[in-house]
Amino acid sequence: MKSTHIARPYAKALLDLVVEGKNEDAVAGDMELVLNTCKESRELIALFKSPVIRESRKIKIVDAIFGSKISEISLRFLRIIIQKGRDAFIPEIAAQFISEYKKLKGILSSEIISAVAVDQKSRKEIISLLASYTGKEIELTEKTDPDLIGGFVLNFEDKRVDASVRSELEKLRNELVSR
């Protein structure tokens, strides 16, 4: 069974609960913290996946790590996930929650990859163009890849705009080879 099949119902249930209580913004921040902590800690992932460590011990560790940093509803949710034996899926559930939250709020995650860092003026223009094209609030992450030589690659929704020098050179090479 794919982890998204398990993560999605839990994430949606939590989102429905917190939207009803108008706590979705706080819980979204909590799930970001949980996800980032999981990404940074192999030990925490190993703890969640371990069938040897008892449920009560896992809950104590989660309480110690997140107890004072996240809301009570998020902490209770993590405890329930552990009690249900789904703790190995906590990172996926947190990621799925964040994805569902962004859909609810009309936030579009996008990524720009460029050969050099994008200046503030260009960044604002890209965000403005994407916002007018999609009608959504834009959350833009930036990466640099010197292999692009110049230009950029923009990823958003299921689309990819490749305006890099590297791709243009590859197109030209392929055209010359096919003749």
Coordinates of N, CA, C and O in Angstrom, one line a residue:
M1 N 0.8 -1.2 0.0 CA 0.0 0.0 0.0 C 0.9 1.2 0.0 O 1.8 1.3 0.8
K2 N 0.6 2.2 -0.9 CA 1.4 3.4 -1.0 C 1.1 4.3 0.3 O 0.0 4.3 0.8
S3 N 2.2 5.0 0.7 CA 2.1 5.8 1.9 C 1.0 6.9 1.7 O 0.4 7.4 2.7
T4 N 0.8 7.4 0.5 CA -0.2 8.5 0.3 C -1.6 8.0 0.5 O -2.4 8.8 1.0
H5 N -1.8 6.7 0.3 CA -3.2 6.2 0.6 C -3.4 6.2 2.1 O -4.6 6.3 2.5
I6 N -2.4 6.1 2.9 CA -2.5 6.1 4.3 C -2.5 7.5 4.8 O -3.3 7.9 5.7
A7 N -1.6 8.3 4.3 CA -1.4 9.7 4.7 C -2.6 10.6 4.4 O -3.0 11.4 5.3
R8 N -3.1 10.5 3.3 CA -4.2 11.4 2.9 C -5.4 11.4 3.8 O -5.8 12.5 4.2
P9 N -6.0 10.3 4.2 CA -7.2 10.3 5.0 C -6.9 11.0 6.4 O -7.7 11.7 6.9
Y10 N -5.7 10.7 7.0 CA -5.3 11.2 8.3 C -5.1 12.8 8.1 O -5.6 13.5 9.0
A11 N -4.5 13.2 7.1 CA -4.2 14.6 6.8 C -5.5 15.4 6.6 O -5.8 16.4 7.2
K12 N -6.4 14.8 5.8 CA -7.7 15.4 5.6 C -8.6 15.5 6.9 O -9.2 16.5 7.1
A13 N -8.5 14.4 7.6 CA -9.3 14.4 8.9 C -8.8 15.5 9.8 O -9.6 16.2 10.4
L14 N -7.5 15.6 10.0 CA -6.9 16.7 10.8 C -7.3 18.1 10.3 O -7.7 18.9 11.0
L15 N -7.2 18.2 9.0 CA -7.5 19.5 8.4 C -9.0 19.9 8.6 O -9.3 21.0 9.0
D16 N -9.9 18.9 8.4 CA -11.3 19.2 8.7 C -11.5 19.6 10.1 O -12.3 20.5 10.4
L17 N -10.9 18.9 11.0 CA -11.0 19.2 12.4 C -10.5 20.6 12.8 O -11.2 21.4 13.5
V18 N -9.4 21.0 12.3 CA -8.8 22.3 12.6 C -9.5 23.4 11.9 O -9.5 24.6 12.4
V19 N -10.0 23.2 10.7 CA -10.8 24.2 10.0 C -12.0 24.6 10.8 O -12.4 25.7 10.9
E20 N -12.7 23.5 11.3 CA -13.9 23.7 12.1 C -13.6 24.5 13.4 O -14.4 25.4 13.7
G21 N -12.4 24.3 13.9 CA -12.0 25.1 15.1 C -11.2 26.3 14.8 O -10.8 27.0 15.7
K22 N -11.0 26.6 13.6 CA -10.3 27.8 13.1 C -8.9 27.8 13.6 O -8.3 28.9 14.0
N23 N -8.2 26.6 13.7 CA -6.8 26.5 14.1 C -5.9 26.1 13.0 O -4.8 25.7 13.2
E24 N -6.4 26.1 11.7 CA -5.6 25.6 10.6 C -4.2 26.2 10.4 O -3.3 25.6 10.1
D25 N -4.1 27.5 10.7 CA -2.8 28.2 10.5 C -1.8 27.7 11.5 O -0.7 27.4 11.2
A26 N -2.2 27.6 12.7 CA -1.3 27.1 13.8 C -0.9 25.7 13.6 O 0.3 25.3 13.7
V27 N -1.8 24.9 13.2 CA -1.5 23.4 13.0 C -0.7 23.3 11.7 O 0.2 22.4 11.7
A28 N -0.9 24.1 10.7 CA 0.0 24.1 9.5 C 1.4 24.4 9.9 O 2.4 23.7 9.5
G29 N 1.6 25.3 10.8 CA 3.0 25.6 11.3 C 3.5 24.4 12.1 O 4.7 24.1 12.0
D30 N 2.7 23.8 12.9 CA 3.1 22.6 13.6 C 3.6 21.5 12.7 O 4.6 20.9 12.9
M31 N 2.8 21.3 11.7 CA 3.1 20.2 10.7 C 4.4 20.5 9.9 O 5.1 19.6 9.6
E32 N 4.6 21.8 9.7 CA 5.9 22.2 9.0 C 7.0 21.8 9.9 O 8.0 21.3 9.5
L33 N 6.9 22.1 11.2 CA 7.9 21.8 12.2 C 8.2 20.3 12.3 O 9.3 19.8 12.3
V34 N 7.1 19.5 12.4 CA 7.2 18.1 12.4 C 7.9 17.5 11.2 O 8.8 16.7 11.3
L35 N 7.5 18.0 10.0 CA 8.1 17.5 8.8 C 9.6 17.9 8.7 O 10.4 17.1 8.4
N36 N 9.9 19.1 9.0 CA 11.3 19.6 9.0 C 12.2 18.8 10.0 O 13.3 18.5 9.7
T37 N 11.6 18.6 11.2 CA 12.3 17.8 12.2 C 12.6 16.4 11.7 O 13.7 15.8 11.9
C38 N 11.6 15.8 11.1 CA 11.8 14.4 10.5 C 12.8 14.4 9.4 O 13.6 13.5 9.3
K39 N 12.8 15.4 8.6 CA 13.8 15.5 7.5 C 15.2 15.6 8.0 O 16.2 15.1 7.4
E40 N 15.4 16.3 9.1 CA 16.7 16.6 9.7 C 17.2 15.5 10.6 O 18.3 15.4 11.0
S41 N 16.3 14.5 11.0 CA 16.6 13.5 12.0 C 16.4 12.1 11.6 O 15.2 11.7 11.6
R42 N 17.4 11.4 11.2 CA 17.3 10.0 10.8 C 16.8 9.2 12.0 O 16.1 8.2 11.9
E43 N 17.3 9.6 13.2 CA 17.0 8.9 14.4 C 15.5 8.9 14.7 O 14.9 7.9 15.1
L44 N 14.8 10.1 14.4 CA 13.4 10.2 14.7 C 12.6 9.3 13.7 O 11.7 8.6 14.1
I45 N 13.1 9.3 12.4 CA 12.4 8.4 11.4 C 12.6 6.9 11.9 O 11.7 6.1 11.8
A46 N 13.8 6.6 12.3 CA 14.1 5.2 12.8 C 13.2 4.9 14.0 O 12.7 3.7 14.1
L47 N 13.0 5.8 14.8 CA 12.1 5.6 16.0 C 10.7 5.3 15.5 O 10.1 4.3 16.0
F48 N 10.2 6.1 14.6 CA 8.8 5.9 14.1 C 8.6 4.6 13.4 O 7.6 3.9 13.5
K49 N 9.7 4.1 12.7 CA 9.6 2.9 12.0 C 9.9 1.6 12.8 O 9.6 0.5 12.3
S50 N 10.4 1.8 14.0 CA 10.9 0.7 14.8 C 9.7 -0.1 15.4 O 8.9 0.5 16.2
P51 N 9.6 -1.4 15.1 CA 8.5 -2.2 15.7 C 8.9 -2.6 17.2 O 8.1 -3.1 17.9
V52 N 10.2 -2.4 17.5 CA 10.7 -2.9 18.8 C 10.4 -1.9 19.9 O 10.1 -2.3 21.0
I53 N 10.4 -0.6 19.6 CA 10.1 0.4 20.6 C 8.6 0.5 20.9 O 7.8 0.6 20.0
R54 N 8.3 0.5 22.1 CA 6.9 0.5 22.6 C 6.2 1.8 22.3 O 6.9 2.9 22.3
E55 N 5.0 1.7 22.1 CA 4.1 2.9 21.8 C 4.2 3.9 22.9 O 4.4 5.1 22.6
S56 N 4.2 3.5 24.1 CA 4.3 4.5 25.3 C 5.7 5.2 25.2 O 5.7 6.4 25.6
R57 N 6.7 4.5 24.9 CA 8.0 5.1 24.8 C 8.1 6.2 23.6 O 8.6 7.2 23.8
K58 N 7.5 5.8 22.5 CA 7.4 6.7 21.4 C 6.7 8.0 21.7 O 7.1 9.1 21.4
I59 N 5.6 7.8 22.4 CA 4.8 9.0 22.8 C 5.5 9.9 23.8 O 5.5 11.1 23.6
K60 N 6.3 9.3 24.7 CA 7.1 10.1 25.6 C 8.2 10.9 24.8 O 8.4 12.1 25.2
I61 N 8.8 10.2 23.9 CA 9.8 10.9 23.1 C 9.2 12.0 22.2 O 9.7 13.1 22.2
V62 N 8.1 11.8 21.6 CA 7.4 12.8 20.8 C 7.0 14.0 21.7 O 7.2 15.2 21.4
D63 N 6.5 13.7 22.9 CA 6.1 14.7 23.9 C 7.4 15.6 24.2 O 7.3 16.8 24.3
A64 N 8.5 14.9 24.4 CA 9.7 15.6 24.8 C 10.2 16.5 23.7 O 10.7 17.6 23.9
I65 N 10.1 16.0 22.4 CA 10.6 16.8 21.3 C 9.7 17.9 20.9 O 10.1 19.0 20.7
F66 N 8.4 17.6 20.9 CA 7.4 18.6 20.3 C 6.5 19.2 21.4 O 5.8 20.2 21.1
G67 N 6.5 18.7 22.6 CA 5.5 19.1 23.6 C 5.3 20.6 23.8 O 4.2 21.1 23.8
S68 N 6.4 21.3 23.9 CA 6.3 22.8 24.2 C 6.4 23.6 22.9 O 6.2 24.8 22.9
K69 N 6.5 22.9 21.7 CA 6.7 23.7 20.5 C 5.5 23.7 19.6 O 5.4 24.4 18.6
I70 N 4.6 22.7 19.8 CA 3.4 22.7 18.9 C 2.1 22.7 19.8 O 2.2 22.6 21.0
S71 N 1.0 23.0 19.1 CA -0.3 23.1 19.8 C -0.7 21.8 20.4 O -0.3 20.7 19.9
E72 N -1.6 21.9 21.3 CA -2.1 20.7 22.0 C -2.8 19.8 21.0 O -2.7 18.5 21.1
I73 N -3.6 20.3 20.1 CA -4.3 19.5 19.1 C -3.3 18.7 18.2 O -3.5 17.6 17.9
S74 N -2.2 19.4 17.8 CA -1.2 18.7 17.0 C -0.5 17.6 17.8 O -0.3 16.5 17.2
L75 N -0.2 17.8 19.0 CA 0.4 16.9 19.9 C -0.5 15.7 20.1 O -0.1 14.5 20.0
R76 N -1.8 15.9 20.3 CA -2.8 14.8 20.5 C -2.9 14.0 19.2 O -3.0 12.8 19.3
F77 N -2.9 14.7 18.1 CA -2.9 14.0 16.8 C -1.8 13.1 16.6 O -1.9 11.9 16.2
L78 N -0.6 13.5 16.9 CA 0.6 12.7 16.8 C 0.5 11.5 17.7 O 0.9 10.3 17.3
R79 N 0.0 11.7 18.9 CA -0.2 10.6 19.9 C -1.2 9.5 19.3 O -0.9 8.3 19.4
I80 N -2.2 10.0 18.7 CA -3.2 9.1 18.1 C -2.6 8.3 17.0 O -2.8 7.1 16.8
I81 N -1.8 9.0 16.1 CA -1.2 8.3 15.0 C -0.3 7.2 15.5 O -0.2 6.1 15.0
I82 N 0.5 7.5 16.6 CA 1.3 6.5 17.2 C 0.5 5.3 17.8 O 0.8 4.1 17.5
Q83 N -0.6 5.6 18.4 CA -1.4 4.6 19.0 C -2.1 3.7 18.0 O -2.3 2.5 18.2
K84 N -2.3 4.3 16.8 CA -2.9 3.5 15.7 C -1.9 2.7 14.9 O -2.2 2.0 14.0
G85 N -0.6 2.8 15.3 CA 0.5 2.1 14.7 C 0.8 2.6 13.3 O 1.4 1.9 12.5
R86 N 0.5 3.9 13.1 CA 0.8 4.5 11.8 C 2.0 5.6 11.9 O 2.1 6.4 11.0
D87 N 2.7 5.5 12.9 CA 3.8 6.4 13.2 C 4.9 6.4 12.1 O 5.5 7.5 11.9
A88 N 5.1 5.4 11.4 CA 6.0 5.3 10.3 C 5.6 6.3 9.2 O 6.5 6.7 8.4
F89 N 4.4 6.7 9.2 CA 3.8 7.6 8.1 C 3.7 9.0 8.6 O 3.2 9.8 7.8
I90 N 4.2 9.4 9.8 CA 4.1 10.7 10.3 C 4.7 11.8 9.3 O 4.0 12.8 9.0
P91 N 5.9 11.6 8.7 CA 6.4 12.6 7.8 C 5.4 12.8 6.6 O 5.2 13.9 6.1
E92 N 4.9 11.6 6.0 CA 4.0 11.7 4.9 C 2.7 12.4 5.2 O 2.1 13.1 4.5
I93 N 2.2 12.1 6.4 CA 1.0 12.7 6.9 C 1.2 14.2 7.0 O 0.3 15.0 6.6
A94 N 2.3 14.6 7.6 CA 2.6 16.0 7.8 C 2.7 16.7 6.4 O 2.1 17.8 6.2
A95 N 3.4 16.1 5.5 CA 3.5 16.7 4.2 C 2.2 16.8 3.4 O 1.9 17.8 2.8
Q96 N 1.4 15.7 3.6 CA 0.1 15.7 2.9 C -0.8 16.8 3.6 O -1.6 17.5 2.9
F97 N -0.8 17.0 4.9 CA -1.5 18.0 5.6 C -1.1 19.4 5.0 O -2.0 20.2 4.7
I98 N 0.2 19.6 4.9 CA 0.6 20.9 4.4 C 0.1 21.2 2.9 O -0.3 22.2 2.6
S99 N 0.2 20.1 2.1 CA -0.3 20.2 0.8 C -1.8 20.5 0.7 O -2.3 21.4 0.0
E100 N -2.6 19.8 1.6 CA -4.1 20.1 1.6 C -4.3 21.5 2.2 O -5.3 22.2 1.7
Y101 N -3.6 21.9 3.1 CA -3.7 23.3 3.7 C -3.5 24.3 2.6 O -4.2 25.3 2.5
K102 N -2.4 24.1 1.9 CA -2.1 25.1 0.8 C -3.2 25.2 -0.3 O -3.6 26.2 -0.7
K103 N -3.8 24.0 -0.6 CA -4.9 24.0 -1.5 C -6.1 24.8 -1.0 O -6.7 25.6 -1.7
L104 N -6.4 24.6 0.3 CA -7.5 25.3 1.0 C -7.2 26.8 1.0 O -8.2 27.5 0.7
K105 N -6.0 27.2 1.2 CA -5.7 28.6 1.3 C -5.4 29.3 -0.1 O -5.2 30.5 -0.2
G106 N -5.4 28.5 -1.2 CA -5.1 29.0 -2.5 C -3.6 29.4 -2.7 O -3.3 30.4 -3.3
I107 N -2.7 28.6 -2.0 CA -1.3 28.9 -2.1 C -0.7 27.9 -3.1 O -0.9 26.7 -3.0
L108 N 0.1 28.4 -4.0 CA 0.7 27.5 -5.0 C 2.2 27.5 -4.8 O 2.9 28.5 -4.8
S109 N 2.7 26.3 -4.5 CA 4.1 26.1 -4.3 C 4.8 26.0 -5.7 O 4.3 25.3 -6.5
S110 N 5.8 26.8 -5.9 CA 6.5 26.8 -7.2 C 8.0 26.9 -6.9 O 8.4 27.2 -5.8
E111 N 8.8 26.5 -7.9 CA 10.2 26.5 -7.7 C 10.9 27.0 -9.0 O 10.5 26.7 -10.1
I112 N 11.9 27.9 -8.7 CA 12.7 28.4 -9.8 C 14.1 27.9 -9.6 O 14.7 28.0 -8.5
I113 N 14.7 27.4 -10.7 CA 16.1 26.9 -10.7 C 16.8 27.8 -11.7 O 16.4 27.9 -12.9
S114 N 17.8 28.4 -11.3 CA 18.6 29.3 -12.2 C 20.1 29.0 -12.0 O 20.5 28.5 -11.0
A115 N 20.8 29.5 -13.0 CA 22.3 29.3 -13.0 C 22.9 30.2 -11.9 O 23.9 29.7 -11.2
V116 N 22.3 31.3 -11.6 CA 22.8 32.2 -10.5 C 21.6 32.6 -9.7 O 20.4 32.5 -10.2
A117 N 21.8 33.1 -8.5 CA 20.7 33.6 -7.7 C 19.9 34.6 -8.4 O 20.4 35.5 -9.1
V118 N 18.6 34.5 -8.2 CA 17.6 35.5 -8.8 C 17.6 36.7 -7.9 O 17.5 36.7 -6.7
D119 N 17.7 37.9 -8.6 CA 17.6 39.2 -7.8 C 16.2 39.5 -7.4 O 15.2 38.9 -7.9
Q120 N 16.0 40.4 -6.4 CA 14.7 40.6 -5.9 C 13.7 41.1 -6.9 O 12.5 40.8 -6.9
K121 N 14.1 42.0 -7.8 CA 13.2 42.5 -8.8 C 12.7 41.4 -9.7 O 11.5 41.3 -9.9
S122 N 13.6 40.5 -10.2 CA 13.1 39.4 -11.0 C 12.2 38.5 -10.2 O 11.2 38.0 -10.8
R123 N 12.5 38.3 -9.0 CA 11.7 37.4 -8.1 C 10.3 37.9 -8.0 O 9.3 37.2 -8.2
K124 N 10.2 39.2 -7.8 CA 8.9 39.9 -7.6 C 8.1 39.8 -9.0 O 6.9 39.5 -9.0
E125 N 8.8 39.9 -10.1 CA 8.1 39.8 -11.4 C 7.6 38.4 -11.6 O 6.5 38.2 -12.1
I126 N 8.4 37.4 -11.3 CA 8.0 36.0 -11.5 C 6.8 35.7 -10.6 O 5.8 35.1 -11.1
I127 N 6.8 36.1 -9.4 CA 5.7 35.9 -8.5 C 4.5 36.6 -9.0 O 3.4 36.0 -9.0
S128 N 4.6 37.8 -9.5 CA 3.5 38.6 -10.0 C 2.9 37.9 -11.3 O 1.7 37.8 -11.4
L129 N 3.8 37.5 -12.2 CA 3.3 36.8 -13.4 C 2.6 35.5 -13.1 O 1.5 35.2 -13.6
L130 N 3.2 34.7 -12.2 CA 2.6 33.4 -11.8 C 1.2 33.6 -11.1 O 0.3 32.9 -11.3
A131 N 1.2 34.6 -10.2 CA -0.1 34.9 -9.5 C -1.2 35.3 -10.5 O -2.3 34.9 -10.4
S132 N -0.8 36.2 -11.5 CA -1.9 36.6 -12.4 C -2.3 35.4 -13.4 O -3.4 35.3 -13.8
Y133 N -1.3 34.5 -13.7 CA -1.6 33.4 -14.5 C -2.5 32.3 -13.8 O -3.4 31.8 -14.4
T134 N -2.2 32.1 -12.5 CA -2.8 31.0 -11.8 C -4.0 31.5 -10.9 O -4.9 30.7 -10.6
G135 N -4.0 32.8 -10.6 CA -5.0 33.3 -9.7 C -4.8 32.9 -8.2 O -5.7 32.9 -7.4
K136 N -3.6 32.5 -7.9 CA -3.3 32.0 -6.6 C -2.1 32.8 -5.9 O -1.4 33.4 -6.6
E137 N -2.1 32.7 -4.6 CA -0.9 33.2 -3.9 C 0.3 32.3 -4.2 O 0.2 31.1 -4.2
I138 N 1.4 32.9 -4.5 CA 2.6 32.1 -4.9 C 3.6 32.0 -3.8 O 4.0 33.0 -3.1
E139 N 4.1 30.8 -3.5 CA 5.2 30.5 -2.6 C 6.3 30.0 -3.5 O 6.2 28.9 -4.0
L140 N 7.3 30.8 -3.6 CA 8.4 30.5 -4.6 C 9.7 30.1 -3.8 O 10.1 30.8 -2.9
T141 N 10.2 28.9 -4.1 CA 11.5 28.5 -3.6 C 12.5 28.6 -4.7 O 12.2 28.4 -5.9
E142 N 13.7 28.9 -4.3 CA 14.7 29.1 -5.3 C 15.9 28.1 -5.1 O 16.2 27.8 -4.0
K143 N 16.4 27.7 -6.2 CA 17.6 26.8 -6.2 C 18.5 27.3 -7.3 O 18.1 27.9 -8.3
T144 N 19.8 27.1 -7.2 CA 20.8 27.4 -8.2 C 21.4 26.2 -8.7 O 21.6 25.2 -8.0
D145 N 21.6 26.1 -10.0 CA 22.2 25.0 -10.7 C 23.1 25.6 -11.8 O 22.6 25.9 -12.9
P146 N 24.4 25.7 -11.6 CA 25.3 26.3 -12.6 C 25.3 25.5 -13.9 O 25.7 26.1 -14.9
D147 N 24.9 24.3 -13.9 CA 24.9 23.5 -15.1 C 23.9 24.0 -16.1 O 23.9 23.7 -17.3
L148 N 23.0 24.9 -15.7 CA 22.0 25.5 -16.6 C 22.6 26.5 -17.5 O 22.1 26.9 -18.5
I149 N 23.8 26.9 -17.2 CA 24.6 27.9 -17.9 C 24.0 29.3 -17.8 O 24.7 30.3 -17.5
G150 N 22.8 29.4 -18.1 CA 22.0 30.7 -18.0 C 20.6 30.4 -18.1 O 20.1 29.3 -18.4
G151 N 19.7 31.4 -17.9 CA 18.3 31.3 -17.9 C 17.8 30.6 -16.7 O 18.4 30.7 -15.6
F152 N 16.6 29.9 -16.8 CA 16.0 29.4 -15.6 C 15.0 28.2 -16.0 O 14.7 28.1 -17.2
V153 N 14.7 27.5 -15.0 CA 13.6 26.4 -15.1 C 12.6 26.8 -14.0 O 13.0 26.9 -12.9
L154 N 11.3 26.9 -14.4 CA 10.3 27.2 -13.5 C 9.3 26.0 -13.4 O 8.8 25.6 -14.4
N155 N 9.1 25.5 -12.2 CA 8.2 24.4 -12.0 C 7.0 24.9 -11.1 O 7.2 25.5 -10.0
F156 N 5.8 24.7 -11.6 CA 4.6 25.0 -10.8 C 3.5 24.1 -11.3 O 3.4 23.7 -12.4
E157 N 2.6 23.8 -10.3 CA 1.5 22.9 -10.6 C 2.1 21.6 -11.3 O 3.1 21.1 -10.8
D158 N 1.6 21.2 -12.4 CA 2.2 20.1 -13.2 C 2.9 20.6 -14.4 O 3.1 19.9 -15.4
K159 N 3.4 21.9 -14.4 CA 4.0 22.5 -15.5 C 5.5 22.7 -15.3 O 5.9 22.9 -14.1
R160 N 6.2 22.8 -16.4 CA 7.6 23.1 -16.3 C 8.0 24.0 -17.5 O 7.7 23.7 -18.6
V161 N 8.5 25.2 -17.2 CA 8.9 26.1 -18.2 C 10.5 26.1 -18.1 O 11.1 26.5 -17.2
D162 N 11.0 25.6 -19.2 CA 12.5 25.5 -19.3 C 13.0 26.5 -20.3 O 13.0 26.4 -21.5
A163 N 13.6 27.6 -19.7 CA 14.1 28.7 -20.5 C 15.6 28.7 -20.2 O 16.2 29.8 -20.1
S164 N 16.3 27.6 -20.1 CA 17.7 27.6 -19.8 C 18.5 27.5 -21.0 O 18.1 26.9 -22.0
V165 N 19.7 28.0 -20.9 CA 20.7 27.9 -22.1 C 21.0 26.4 -22.3 O 21.1 26.0 -23.5
R166 N 21.1 25.6 -21.3 CA 21.5 24.2 -21.4 C 20.4 23.5 -22.3 O 20.8 22.8 -23.2
S167 N 19.1 23.7 -22.0 CA 18.1 23.1 -22.8 C 18.1 23.5 -24.3 O 17.9 22.8 -25.2
E168 N 18.4 24.8 -24.5 CA 18.5 25.3 -25.9 C 19.6 24.7 -26.6 O 19.5 24.4 -27.8
L169 N 20.8 24.5 -25.9 CA 21.9 23.9 -26.6 C 21.6 22.4 -26.9 O 22.0 21.9 -27.9
E170 N 20.9 21.7 -26.0 CA 20.5 20.4 -26.2 C 19.6 20.2 -27.4 O 19.7 19.3 -28.2
K171 N 18.6 21.2 -27.5 CA 17.7 21.2 -28.7 C 18.5 21.4 -30.0 O 18.2 20.7 -31.0
L172 N 19.4 22.3 -29.9 CA 20.2 22.6 -31.1 C 21.1 21.4 -31.5 O 21.2 21.0 -32.7
R173 N 21.7 20.7 -30.5 CA 22.5 19.5 -30.7 C 21.6 18.4 -31.3 O 22.0 17.8 -32.3
N174 N 20.5 18.2 -30.8 CA 19.6 17.1 -31.3 C 19.1 17.4 -32.7 O 19.0 16.5 -33.5
E175 N 18.9 18.7 -33.0 CA 18.5 19.1 -34.4 C 19.6 18.8 -35.4 O 19.4 18.3 -36.4
L176 N 20.8 19.2 -34.9 CA 22.0 18.9 -35.8 C 22.3 17.5 -36.0 O 22.7 17.0 -37.1
V177 N 22.1 16.7 -35.0 CA 22.4 15.2 -35.1 C 21.3 14.5 -36.0 O 21.6 13.6 -36.7
S178 N 20.1 15.0 -35.9 CA 19.0 14.3 -36.7 C 19.1 14.7 -38.2 O 18.4 14.1 -38.9
R179 N 19.9 15.6 -38.6 CA 20.0 16.0 -40.0 C 20.8 15.0 -40.8 O 21.6 14.3 -40.6

